[in-house]
Amino acid sequence: MDYFQSNEPFNLENGQILPGITLAYHTYGKLNPNKNNVVWICHALTANSDVARWWPGLVGEKAVINPGNHFIVCANILGSCYGSTGPLSIDPASQEPYYDHFPLVSIRDMVRAHVLLRKYLGIETIQLLMGGSMGGYQALEWAVMEKERIRDLFLIATSSTESAWGIAIHTAQRLAIEADSSWRD
């Protein structure tokens, strides 16, 4: 796992500002001289950037997305508990972890953070942008934000809008987390 650090203020869609961000990420394979072999995978809410571990039939040697042919990137989302800036990060105002005071992060915020990483990695074009579930939301948003950079999309179990059923399930999931007596710790 590698880390990208931006010390520039990061303006969130809700108006709040993070003083800087860190994104944990994995890459597999090498960027070719034409820089046209990039496959970027946006992970679902409960996944992480180690895509070769959680999607072994799709990513890896002898898999469909092979690092011998592709430069594969997967970054942990902003707000993640897997190394990117999130609730366990230190709030500079209090010098304590943010915990439940971490600002709300939107899909657009996640994508804007990925765009910073894309630029840092020297990627101009993403040949294939993939995502399932919340990763699909990110891929769709990214395709709107940088349509000139995205060649193809591969989306699984996602949509362009959230259904009433989806909103209800996500609310139930959030309430289950908040009901855990240790969640604020």
mmCIF file of C-alpha atoms in Angstrom:
data_model
loop_
_atom_site.group_PDB
_atom_site.id
_atom_site.type_symbol
_atom_site.label_atom_id
_atom_site.label_comp_id
_atom_site.label_asym_id
_atom_site.label_seq_id
_atom_site.Cartn_x
_atom_site.Cartn_y
_atom_site.Cartn_z
ATOM 1 C CA MET A 1 0.000 0.000 0.000
ATOM 2 C CA ASP A 2 1.175 3.488 -0.860
ATOM 3 C CA TYR A 3 0.030 6.872 0.411
ATOM 4 C CA PHE A 4 -0.673 10.119 -1.394
ATOM 5 C CA GLN A 5 -0.540 13.229 0.774
ATOM 6 C CA SER A 6 -1.955 16.623 -0.141
ATOM 7 C CA ASN A 7 -1.296 19.418 2.326
ATOM 8 C CA GLU A 8 -3.579 21.804 0.455
ATOM 9 C CA PRO A 9 -6.947 22.590 2.050
ATOM 10 C CA PHE A 10 -9.600 20.256 0.651
ATOM 11 C CA ASN A 11 -12.997 21.917 0.293
ATOM 12 C CA LEU A 12 -15.849 19.480 0.809
ATOM 13 C CA GLU A 13 -19.090 19.796 -1.092
ATOM 14 C CA ASN A 14 -20.891 20.652 2.178
ATOM 15 C CA GLY A 15 -18.704 23.744 2.719
ATOM 16 C CA GLN A 16 -16.431 22.267 5.375
ATOM 17 C CA ILE A 17 -12.685 22.206 4.804
ATOM 18 C CA LEU A 18 -10.177 19.484 5.616
ATOM 19 C CA PRO A 19 -6.688 20.975 6.158
ATOM 20 C CA GLY A 20 -5.192 18.313 3.893
ATOM 21 C CA ILE A 21 -5.897 14.731 2.883
ATOM 22 C CA THR A 22 -4.168 11.377 2.711
ATOM 23 C CA LEU A 23 -5.270 8.634 0.333
ATOM 24 C CA ALA A 24 -4.079 5.066 0.776
ATOM 25 C CA TYR A 25 -3.887 3.202 -2.525
ATOM 26 C CA HIS A 26 -2.589 0.132 -4.339
ATOM 27 C CA THR A 27 -1.235 -0.115 -7.864
ATOM 28 C CA TYR A 28 -0.537 -3.250 -9.858
ATOM 29 C CA GLY A 29 1.386 -3.459 -13.123
ATOM 30 C CA LYS A 30 3.089 -0.588 -14.898
ATOM 31 C CA LEU A 31 1.927 2.418 -16.834
ATOM 32 C CA ASN A 32 2.932 1.813 -20.454
ATOM 33 C CA PRO A 33 4.798 4.456 -22.527
ATOM 34 C CA ASN A 34 1.559 5.493 -24.272
ATOM 35 C CA LYS A 35 -0.177 5.774 -20.875
ATOM 36 C CA ASN A 36 -3.259 4.047 -22.301
ATOM 37 C CA ASN A 37 -3.431 0.914 -20.150
ATOM 38 C CA VAL A 38 -4.972 2.327 -16.951
ATOM 39 C CA VAL A 39 -7.750 0.445 -15.202
ATOM 40 C CA TRP A 40 -9.037 2.331 -12.143
ATOM 41 C CA ILE A 41 -11.263 0.448 -9.734
ATOM 42 C CA CYS A 42 -13.477 2.322 -7.280
ATOM 43 C CA HIS A 43 -14.315 0.136 -4.303
ATOM 44 C CA ALA A 44 -17.593 -0.364 -2.479
ATOM 45 C CA LEU A 45 -18.228 1.036 0.998
ATOM 46 C CA THR A 46 -16.887 -1.944 2.942
ATOM 47 C CA ALA A 47 -13.945 -2.799 0.651
ATOM 48 C CA ASN A 48 -10.457 -1.323 0.489
ATOM 49 C CA SER A 49 -7.728 -0.555 -2.032
ATOM 50 C CA ASP A 50 -6.293 -4.102 -2.082
ATOM 51 C CA VAL A 51 -8.507 -5.057 -5.017
ATOM 52 C CA ALA A 52 -6.404 -8.089 -5.989
ATOM 53 C CA ARG A 53 -7.253 -9.594 -2.612
ATOM 54 C CA TRP A 54 -11.029 -9.024 -2.610
ATOM 55 C CA TRP A 55 -11.640 -9.463 -6.360
ATOM 56 C CA PRO A 56 -9.228 -12.312 -7.214
ATOM 57 C CA GLY A 57 -11.105 -13.718 -10.213
ATOM 58 C CA LEU A 58 -11.168 -10.331 -11.892
ATOM 59 C CA VAL A 59 -7.874 -8.703 -10.876
ATOM 60 C CA GLY A 60 -4.499 -10.428 -10.765
ATOM 61 C CA GLU A 61 -2.211 -12.657 -12.768
ATOM 62 C CA LYS A 62 -4.214 -15.008 -15.013
ATOM 63 C CA ALA A 63 -7.326 -12.897 -14.301
ATOM 64 C CA VAL A 64 -9.368 -10.724 -16.650
ATOM 65 C CA ILE A 65 -7.627 -7.528 -15.503
ATOM 66 C CA ASN A 66 -4.019 -8.683 -15.518
ATOM 67 C CA PRO A 67 -1.230 -6.448 -14.170
ATOM 68 C CA GLY A 68 0.978 -7.807 -16.947
ATOM 69 C CA ASN A 69 -1.170 -5.853 -19.408
ATOM 70 C CA HIS A 70 -2.739 -3.100 -17.321
ATOM 71 C CA PHE A 71 -1.766 -0.444 -14.810
ATOM 72 C CA ILE A 72 -4.405 -1.035 -12.135
ATOM 73 C CA VAL A 73 -5.178 1.588 -9.485
ATOM 74 C CA CYS A 74 -7.512 1.295 -6.517
ATOM 75 C CA ALA A 75 -7.589 3.979 -3.825
ATOM 76 C CA ASN A 76 -9.301 3.933 -0.462
ATOM 77 C CA ILE A 77 -12.088 6.461 -0.338
ATOM 78 C CA LEU A 78 -11.937 9.689 1.608
ATOM 79 C CA GLY A 79 -13.540 8.846 4.958
ATOM 80 C CA SER A 80 -12.264 5.263 4.858
ATOM 81 C CA CYS A 81 -10.992 3.372 7.857
ATOM 82 C CA TYR A 82 -8.247 1.782 5.722
ATOM 83 C CA GLY A 83 -5.591 4.499 5.718
ATOM 84 C CA SER A 84 -7.192 7.459 3.978
ATOM 85 C CA THR A 85 -8.228 10.599 5.851
ATOM 86 C CA GLY A 86 -11.276 9.675 7.905
ATOM 87 C CA PRO A 87 -12.799 9.528 11.386
ATOM 88 C CA LEU A 88 -9.618 8.074 12.939
ATOM 89 C CA SER A 89 -7.465 10.899 11.566
ATOM 90 C CA ILE A 90 -6.333 13.607 13.949
ATOM 91 C CA ASP A 91 -8.457 16.752 13.928
ATOM 92 C CA PRO A 92 -5.934 19.624 14.003
ATOM 93 C CA ALA A 93 -8.351 21.775 16.010
ATOM 94 C CA SER A 94 -8.599 19.332 18.933
ATOM 95 C CA GLN A 95 -5.480 17.185 18.402
ATOM 96 C CA GLU A 96 -7.792 14.187 18.942
ATOM 97 C CA PRO A 97 -9.269 11.781 16.383
ATOM 98 C CA TYR A 98 -12.305 13.184 14.584
ATOM 99 C CA TYR A 99 -14.449 10.119 15.394
ATOM 100 C CA ASP A 100 -18.092 11.070 14.899
ATOM 101 C CA HIS A 101 -17.153 14.720 14.257
ATOM 102 C CA PHE A 102 -15.569 13.851 10.915
ATOM 103 C CA PRO A 103 -17.390 15.889 8.275
ATOM 104 C CA LEU A 104 -19.854 14.234 5.934
ATOM 105 C CA VAL A 105 -18.185 13.283 2.673
ATOM 106 C CA SER A 106 -20.055 13.056 -0.616
ATOM 107 C CA ILE A 107 -19.404 10.816 -3.606
ATOM 108 C CA ARG A 108 -18.218 13.931 -5.454
ATOM 109 C CA ASP A 109 -15.718 14.619 -2.636
ATOM 110 C CA MET A 110 -14.398 11.053 -2.960
ATOM 111 C CA VAL A 111 -13.961 11.473 -6.704
ATOM 112 C CA ARG A 112 -12.295 14.878 -6.351
ATOM 113 C CA ALA A 113 -9.773 13.235 -4.017
ATOM 114 C CA HIS A 114 -9.196 10.453 -6.584
ATOM 115 C CA VAL A 115 -8.627 13.106 -9.260
ATOM 116 C CA LEU A 116 -5.807 14.549 -7.136
ATOM 117 C CA LEU A 117 -4.269 11.066 -6.948
ATOM 118 C CA ARG A 118 -4.748 10.571 -10.709
ATOM 119 C CA LYS A 119 -2.796 13.763 -11.368
ATOM 120 C CA TYR A 120 -0.087 12.773 -8.859
ATOM 121 C CA LEU A 121 0.343 9.417 -10.635
ATOM 122 C CA GLY A 122 0.671 11.171 -14.009
ATOM 123 C CA ILE A 123 -2.437 9.538 -15.474
ATOM 124 C CA GLU A 124 -4.087 11.506 -18.256
ATOM 125 C CA THR A 125 -6.609 8.908 -19.474
ATOM 126 C CA ILE A 126 -8.382 6.059 -17.712
ATOM 127 C CA GLN A 127 -9.019 3.300 -20.246
ATOM 128 C CA LEU A 128 -11.466 1.438 -17.996
ATOM 129 C CA LEU A 129 -13.110 2.849 -14.870
ATOM 130 C CA MET A 130 -14.797 0.144 -12.796
ATOM 131 C CA GLY A 131 -16.951 0.152 -9.689
ATOM 132 C CA GLY A 132 -19.584 -1.812 -7.885
ATOM 133 C CA SER A 133 -22.179 -0.532 -5.441
ATOM 134 C CA MET A 134 -20.795 2.704 -3.970
ATOM 135 C CA GLY A 135 -17.773 2.301 -6.244
ATOM 136 C CA GLY A 136 -20.209 2.468 -9.148
ATOM 137 C CA TYR A 137 -21.569 5.756 -7.813
ATOM 138 C CA GLN A 138 -17.996 7.070 -7.822
ATOM 139 C CA ALA A 139 -17.367 5.827 -11.368
ATOM 140 C CA LEU A 140 -20.563 7.460 -12.636
ATOM 141 C CA GLU A 141 -19.732 10.771 -10.938
ATOM 142 C CA TRP A 142 -16.181 10.659 -12.271
ATOM 143 C CA ALA A 143 -17.419 9.995 -15.802
ATOM 144 C CA VAL A 144 -19.495 13.177 -15.522
ATOM 145 C CA MET A 145 -16.737 15.249 -13.913
ATOM 146 C CA GLU A 146 -13.947 14.217 -16.301
ATOM 147 C CA LYS A 147 -15.737 12.745 -19.308
ATOM 148 C CA GLU A 148 -12.785 13.574 -21.563
ATOM 149 C CA ARG A 149 -10.490 11.342 -19.472
ATOM 150 C CA ILE A 150 -12.675 8.232 -19.112
ATOM 151 C CA ARG A 151 -12.831 5.844 -22.088
ATOM 152 C CA ASP A 152 -15.029 2.976 -20.810
ATOM 153 C CA LEU A 153 -17.120 2.204 -17.725
ATOM 154 C CA PHE A 154 -17.811 -1.142 -16.076
ATOM 155 C CA LEU A 155 -20.533 -0.841 -13.417
ATOM 156 C CA ILE A 156 -21.976 -3.500 -11.123
ATOM 157 C CA ALA A 157 -24.893 -3.316 -8.652
ATOM 158 C CA THR A 158 -25.206 0.453 -8.858
ATOM 159 C CA SER A 159 -27.401 3.130 -10.372
ATOM 160 C CA SER A 160 -27.418 6.800 -11.193
ATOM 161 C CA THR A 161 -30.000 7.507 -8.482
ATOM 162 C CA GLU A 162 -30.795 5.914 -5.159
ATOM 163 C CA SER A 163 -34.103 4.095 -4.838
ATOM 164 C CA ALA A 164 -36.356 4.372 -1.791
ATOM 165 C CA TRP A 165 -35.374 0.778 -0.976
ATOM 166 C CA GLY A 166 -31.662 1.689 -1.145
ATOM 167 C CA ILE A 167 -32.143 4.722 1.061
ATOM 168 C CA ALA A 168 -34.004 2.574 3.609
ATOM 169 C CA ILE A 169 -31.307 -0.123 3.633
ATOM 170 C CA HIS A 170 -28.516 2.441 4.021
ATOM 171 C CA THR A 171 -30.408 4.146 6.830
ATOM 172 C CA ALA A 172 -30.830 0.795 8.586
ATOM 173 C CA GLN A 173 -27.096 0.115 8.177
ATOM 174 C CA ARG A 174 -26.193 3.538 9.588
ATOM 175 C CA LEU A 175 -28.553 3.089 12.540
ATOM 176 C CA ALA A 176 -27.076 -0.352 13.267
ATOM 177 C CA ILE A 177 -23.599 1.171 13.411
ATOM 178 C CA GLU A 178 -24.780 4.000 15.656
ATOM 179 C CA ALA A 179 -26.494 1.481 17.962
ATOM 180 C CA ASP A 180 -23.120 -0.192 18.657
ATOM 181 C CA SER A 181 -22.050 1.079 22.089
ATOM 182 C CA SER A 182 -18.433 1.401 20.908
ATOM 183 C CA TRP A 183 -19.022 3.252 17.651
ATOM 184 C CA ARG A 184 -17.999 6.685 18.984
ATOM 185 C CA ASP A 185 -14.775 5.225 20.375
#
